């Protein structure tokens, strides 16, 4: 008795048909989804603006307390792992140790844009008592023609784009001595391939003197460090996303003044 060959099923023939492959979106439903997305964006913006208003007096109260704590803001900044990467030079850390206060001023028209104000005490590096980094709102051409609704929201606000509508501004640092000019000693180094992200960030103070903010340092400070400054000062935030850089300072910083910006240790309470 001759045997007949048996056909084998082709690979994947026994796989179940994807039950979600036949989903189609009608034009009408697409319009409805776009509409609800705008409603969600509008509600989110209202909540965000209201939260900013409610938090301002709380931040002012924190500001008064922080001014009485030695090196509050330098420690808070350096305890953020990403920002610490942009202030790796010991000279940057020494200059930042003179920082007494940091404040955030939001634009009255577009609250998602802001100016960061760094207040310094007298120091051997620069004569500025305040260094400001403004992320200026540049409204689209038709923005002024729209009337805000009862919540102060205009349609163009729902189309806000950070890359399109914001222009970071430069701030001149009045260096006292060329030997202390950190942006010349440690300039940004552009990428040879023409990438927008520099190969080396150089001194932290390039953040002020150069208009662009390719590493989004301003956004990190405004949206991450400033709201959670106490946690960063105490070393209780910011260590989950990236390992801390424990490398020693480079040889060109060996002669700079040493400064301790480690996590503050609470004093032991005296026994009654």
Tab-separated table of C-alpha atoms in Angstrom:
chain	number	residue	atom	x	y	z
A	1	UNK	CA	0.000	0.000	0.000
A	2	UNK	CA	1.465	3.258	-1.070
A	3	UNK	CA	1.583	6.120	1.363
A	4	UNK	CA	0.389	9.543	0.361
A	5	UNK	CA	2.207	12.664	1.381
A	6	UNK	CA	0.540	14.925	3.930
A	7	UNK	CA	0.707	18.672	3.418
A	8	UNK	CA	2.038	20.622	6.313
A	9	UNK	CA	0.424	23.867	7.305
A	10	UNK	CA	2.477	26.924	6.466
A	11	UNK	CA	4.020	28.789	9.409
A	12	UNK	CA	1.506	31.140	10.976
A	13	UNK	CA	-1.520	29.475	9.402
A	14	UNK	CA	-2.712	28.278	12.770
A	15	UNK	CA	-2.260	31.672	14.386
A	16	UNK	CA	-5.447	33.372	15.476
A	17	UNK	CA	-6.621	36.301	13.433
A	18	UNK	CA	-6.001	39.657	15.067
A	19	UNK	CA	-9.427	40.691	16.404
A	20	UNK	CA	-8.437	44.378	16.358
A	21	UNK	CA	-7.233	44.549	12.760
A	22	UNK	CA	-10.574	45.596	11.289
A	23	UNK	CA	-11.130	48.693	13.427
A	24	UNK	CA	-11.868	51.724	11.279
A	25	UNK	CA	-12.301	55.332	12.325
A	26	UNK	CA	-14.934	57.364	10.569
A	27	UNK	CA	-14.374	61.021	9.747
A	28	UNK	CA	-17.170	61.944	12.132
A	29	UNK	CA	-15.576	60.036	15.023
A	30	UNK	CA	-12.167	61.520	14.226
A	31	UNK	CA	-13.632	65.023	14.532
A	32	UNK	CA	-15.264	64.090	17.843
A	33	UNK	CA	-11.958	62.772	19.215
A	34	UNK	CA	-10.131	65.921	18.143
A	35	UNK	CA	-12.780	67.995	19.876
A	36	UNK	CA	-12.545	66.108	23.156
A	37	UNK	CA	-8.746	66.323	23.032
A	38	UNK	CA	-9.052	70.111	22.872
A	39	UNK	CA	-11.481	70.039	25.795
A	40	UNK	CA	-8.988	67.982	27.815
A	41	UNK	CA	-6.124	70.321	26.891
A	42	UNK	CA	-8.223	73.331	27.894
A	43	UNK	CA	-9.150	71.775	31.257
A	44	UNK	CA	-5.511	70.818	31.896
A	45	UNK	CA	-4.401	74.382	31.171
A	46	UNK	CA	-7.035	75.860	33.492
A	47	UNK	CA	-5.949	73.525	36.298
A	48	UNK	CA	-2.282	74.343	35.672
A	49	UNK	CA	-2.864	78.109	35.766
A	50	UNK	CA	-4.980	77.818	38.915
A	51	UNK	CA	-2.311	75.680	40.603
A	52	UNK	CA	0.340	78.282	39.777
A	53	UNK	CA	-1.773	81.001	41.389
A	54	UNK	CA	-2.356	78.921	44.518
A	55	UNK	CA	1.299	77.931	44.831
A	56	UNK	CA	2.787	81.418	44.460
A	57	UNK	CA	2.186	82.534	48.096
A	58	UNK	CA	3.429	79.140	49.297
A	59	UNK	CA	6.637	79.546	47.289
A	60	UNK	CA	7.025	83.060	48.706
A	61	UNK	CA	6.805	81.604	52.208
A	62	UNK	CA	9.381	78.960	51.293
A	63	UNK	CA	11.559	81.691	49.804
A	64	UNK	CA	11.759	83.515	53.118
A	65	UNK	CA	12.701	80.310	54.943
A	66	UNK	CA	15.283	79.254	52.342
A	67	UNK	CA	17.078	82.605	52.571
A	68	UNK	CA	17.919	81.775	56.168
A	69	UNK	CA	19.450	78.389	55.301
A	70	UNK	CA	23.068	78.407	54.195
A	71	UNK	CA	23.601	77.295	50.580
A	72	UNK	CA	19.997	76.119	50.219
A	73	UNK	CA	19.796	76.720	46.477
A	74	UNK	CA	23.326	75.607	45.513
A	75	UNK	CA	22.733	72.306	47.308
A	76	UNK	CA	19.256	71.864	45.806
A	77	UNK	CA	20.588	72.474	42.291
A	78	UNK	CA	23.582	70.174	42.652
A	79	UNK	CA	21.422	67.389	44.071
A	80	UNK	CA	19.632	67.161	40.731
A	81	UNK	CA	21.691	64.567	38.801
A	82	UNK	CA	21.161	66.053	35.343
A	83	UNK	CA	21.859	69.631	36.396
A	84	UNK	CA	24.934	68.455	38.308
A	85	UNK	CA	26.270	67.085	35.016
A	86	UNK	CA	26.175	70.633	33.623
A	87	UNK	CA	28.069	72.060	36.605
A	88	UNK	CA	30.825	69.464	36.800
A	89	UNK	CA	33.660	71.982	36.909
A	90	UNK	CA	34.660	72.794	40.456
A	91	UNK	CA	34.856	76.467	39.462
A	92	UNK	CA	31.159	76.397	38.511
A	93	UNK	CA	30.279	74.913	41.875
A	94	UNK	CA	32.331	77.513	43.716
A	95	UNK	CA	30.629	80.332	41.783
A	96	UNK	CA	27.203	78.794	42.412
A	97	UNK	CA	27.977	78.610	46.129
A	98	UNK	CA	27.419	82.388	46.225
A	99	UNK	CA	23.811	81.902	45.093
A	100	UNK	CA	21.484	83.227	47.804
A	101	UNK	CA	18.085	83.044	46.150
A	102	UNK	CA	16.389	81.627	43.068
A	103	UNK	CA	12.995	82.818	41.887
A	104	UNK	CA	10.637	81.922	39.064
A	105	UNK	CA	8.527	84.600	37.351
A	106	UNK	CA	5.884	83.320	34.962
A	107	UNK	CA	4.693	85.307	31.956
A	108	UNK	CA	1.299	86.891	32.643
A	109	UNK	CA	0.072	86.189	29.114
A	110	UNK	CA	1.467	82.687	28.645
A	111	UNK	CA	2.203	81.104	32.021
A	112	UNK	CA	4.076	78.184	30.496
A	113	UNK	CA	6.912	80.599	29.716
A	114	UNK	CA	8.997	82.153	32.460
A	115	UNK	CA	12.083	83.987	33.675
A	116	UNK	CA	14.510	82.437	36.152
A	117	UNK	CA	16.183	84.900	38.518
A	118	UNK	CA	19.437	83.916	40.253
A	119	UNK	CA	20.421	86.251	43.126
A	120	UNK	CA	24.105	86.220	44.093
A	121	UNK	CA	25.976	87.773	46.975
A	122	UNK	CA	29.299	89.524	46.423
A	123	UNK	CA	31.751	87.103	44.829
A	124	UNK	CA	35.140	87.085	43.059
A	125	UNK	CA	33.693	85.962	39.708
A	126	UNK	CA	31.207	88.561	38.437
A	127	UNK	CA	29.661	91.851	39.513
A	128	UNK	CA	26.036	90.976	38.643
A	129	UNK	CA	23.867	90.695	41.730
A	130	UNK	CA	21.139	89.072	39.611
A	131	UNK	CA	21.449	86.829	36.567
A	132	UNK	CA	18.221	86.333	34.646
A	133	UNK	CA	17.382	83.710	32.067
A	134	UNK	CA	14.229	84.618	30.181
A	135	UNK	CA	12.287	82.135	28.105
A	136	UNK	CA	10.328	84.731	26.175
A	137	UNK	CA	6.896	84.054	24.755
A	138	UNK	CA	6.655	84.981	21.077
A	139	UNK	CA	2.935	84.834	20.255
A	140	UNK	CA	1.751	83.789	16.799
A	141	UNK	CA	0.622	86.643	14.492
A	142	UNK	CA	-3.108	86.235	15.198
A	143	UNK	CA	-2.802	85.848	18.970
A	144	UNK	CA	-3.815	89.438	19.720
A	145	UNK	CA	-7.071	89.149	17.782
A	146	UNK	CA	-8.541	86.435	19.990
A	147	UNK	CA	-10.755	87.202	22.972
A	148	UNK	CA	-10.099	85.139	26.126
A	149	UNK	CA	-13.013	83.176	27.535
A	150	UNK	CA	-14.225	83.347	31.141
A	151	UNK	CA	-11.188	81.317	32.249
A	152	UNK	CA	-8.718	83.498	30.353
A	153	UNK	CA	-8.087	80.857	27.682
A	154	UNK	CA	-7.864	81.608	23.966
A	155	UNK	CA	-7.964	79.012	21.169
A	156	UNK	CA	-4.354	79.732	20.231
A	157	UNK	CA	-3.226	78.771	23.743
A	158	UNK	CA	-4.365	75.228	23.024
A	159	UNK	CA	-1.947	75.137	20.088
A	160	UNK	CA	1.051	76.232	22.191
A	161	UNK	CA	4.418	74.872	21.047
A	162	UNK	CA	7.559	75.349	23.143
A	163	UNK	CA	9.860	75.014	20.127
A	164	UNK	CA	7.850	77.467	18.033
A	165	UNK	CA	6.555	79.997	20.568
A	166	UNK	CA	9.495	80.377	22.986
A	167	UNK	CA	12.806	82.160	22.456
A	168	UNK	CA	15.432	81.830	25.229
A	169	UNK	CA	17.313	85.086	25.808
A	170	UNK	CA	20.982	85.623	26.622
A	171	UNK	CA	22.131	87.477	29.739
A	172	UNK	CA	25.544	89.137	29.859
A	173	UNK	CA	27.691	88.106	32.805
A	174	UNK	CA	29.969	90.930	33.986
A	175	UNK	CA	33.118	88.941	34.719
A	176	UNK	CA	35.517	90.704	37.080
A	177	UNK	CA	38.636	89.068	35.713
A	178	UNK	CA	39.407	87.149	32.528
A	179	UNK	CA	41.083	84.542	34.713
A	180	UNK	CA	37.659	83.988	36.311
A	181	UNK	CA	35.658	84.127	33.072
A	182	UNK	CA	34.225	80.630	33.251
A	183	UNK	CA	32.489	80.722	29.874
A	184	UNK	CA	35.810	81.447	28.157
A	185	UNK	CA	37.691	78.923	30.249
A	186	UNK	CA	35.022	76.281	29.591
A	187	UNK	CA	33.123	77.146	26.372
A	188	UNK	CA	30.474	75.048	24.715
A	189	UNK	CA	31.917	72.764	22.076
A	190	UNK	CA	29.733	72.266	19.014
A	191	UNK	CA	29.229	68.832	17.545
A	192	UNK	CA	31.286	68.177	14.393
A	193	UNK	CA	28.288	66.507	12.762
A	194	UNK	CA	26.205	69.662	13.039
A	195	UNK	CA	23.975	68.244	15.759
A	196	UNK	CA	21.942	70.826	17.694
A	197	UNK	CA	23.166	69.285	20.947
A	198	UNK	CA	26.735	70.465	21.716
A	199	UNK	CA	29.423	67.843	22.146
A	200	UNK	CA	30.375	69.532	25.434
A	201	UNK	CA	28.284	71.905	27.504
A	202	UNK	CA	31.247	73.670	29.093
A	203	UNK	CA	30.613	75.949	32.058
A	204	UNK	CA	27.186	76.083	33.662
A	205	UNK	CA	27.240	79.850	33.085
A	206	UNK	CA	26.953	79.312	29.335
A	207	UNK	CA	23.307	78.805	30.264
A	208	UNK	CA	23.118	82.577	30.842
A	209	UNK	CA	25.495	83.980	28.257
A	210	UNK	CA	24.193	81.978	25.317
A	211	UNK	CA	20.640	82.361	24.105
A	212	UNK	CA	19.984	78.732	23.305
A	213	UNK	CA	19.308	76.125	25.968
A	214	UNK	CA	19.996	72.853	24.130
A	215	UNK	CA	20.115	70.781	27.316
A	216	UNK	CA	16.793	72.224	28.591
A	217	UNK	CA	18.411	73.315	31.842
A	218	UNK	CA	15.816	76.064	32.247
A	219	UNK	CA	12.923	73.647	31.903
A	220	UNK	CA	14.527	71.284	34.423
A	221	UNK	CA	14.935	74.086	36.959
A	222	UNK	CA	11.460	75.562	36.424
A	223	UNK	CA	9.412	72.377	36.220
A	224	UNK	CA	11.413	69.993	38.384
A	225	UNK	CA	13.806	71.615	40.852
A	226	UNK	CA	11.908	74.803	41.730
A	227	UNK	CA	8.631	73.069	42.736
A	228	UNK	CA	10.483	70.355	44.699
A	229	UNK	CA	13.349	72.482	46.028
A	230	UNK	CA	13.056	71.279	49.626
A	231	UNK	CA	13.221	67.622	48.597
A	232	UNK	CA	16.241	68.312	46.391
A	233	UNK	CA	17.969	70.230	49.184
A	234	UNK	CA	17.419	67.307	51.549
A	235	UNK	CA	18.600	64.823	48.925
A	236	UNK	CA	15.231	63.086	48.805
A	237	UNK	CA	14.522	63.556	45.092
A	238	UNK	CA	16.151	63.166	41.721
A	239	UNK	CA	18.253	60.044	42.231
A	240	UNK	CA	16.025	57.490	40.526
A	241	UNK	CA	16.522	58.527	36.903
A	242	UNK	CA	20.307	58.663	36.654
A	243	UNK	CA	23.289	57.607	38.740
A	244	UNK	CA	25.175	60.388	40.441
A	245	UNK	CA	28.436	61.367	38.835
A	246	UNK	CA	31.212	60.623	41.331
A	247	UNK	CA	34.167	61.408	39.081
A	248	UNK	CA	36.777	63.767	40.475
A	249	UNK	CA	37.129	67.277	39.081
A	250	UNK	CA	39.349	67.712	36.032
A	251	UNK	CA	42.990	68.780	36.386
A	252	UNK	CA	42.322	72.344	35.215
A	253	UNK	CA	40.169	72.926	38.300
A	254	UNK	CA	42.666	71.656	40.865
A	255	UNK	CA	43.642	75.128	42.038
A	256	UNK	CA	40.062	76.274	42.591
A	257	UNK	CA	38.611	76.704	46.060
A	258	UNK	CA	37.036	73.497	47.371
A	259	UNK	CA	33.415	73.600	48.471
A	260	UNK	CA	31.127	71.068	50.091
A	261	UNK	CA	27.707	70.873	48.453
A	262	UNK	CA	26.805	67.450	49.770
A	263	UNK	CA	23.442	66.493	51.167
A	264	UNK	CA	22.921	68.369	54.458
A	265	UNK	CA	22.853	66.223	57.565
A	266	UNK	CA	20.239	67.068	60.200
A	267	UNK	CA	21.663	67.921	63.601
A	268	UNK	CA	21.036	65.476	66.407
A	269	UNK	CA	18.530	66.670	68.948
A	270	UNK	CA	19.823	67.124	72.470
A	271	UNK	CA	18.465	64.705	74.996
A	272	UNK	CA	16.119	66.268	77.513
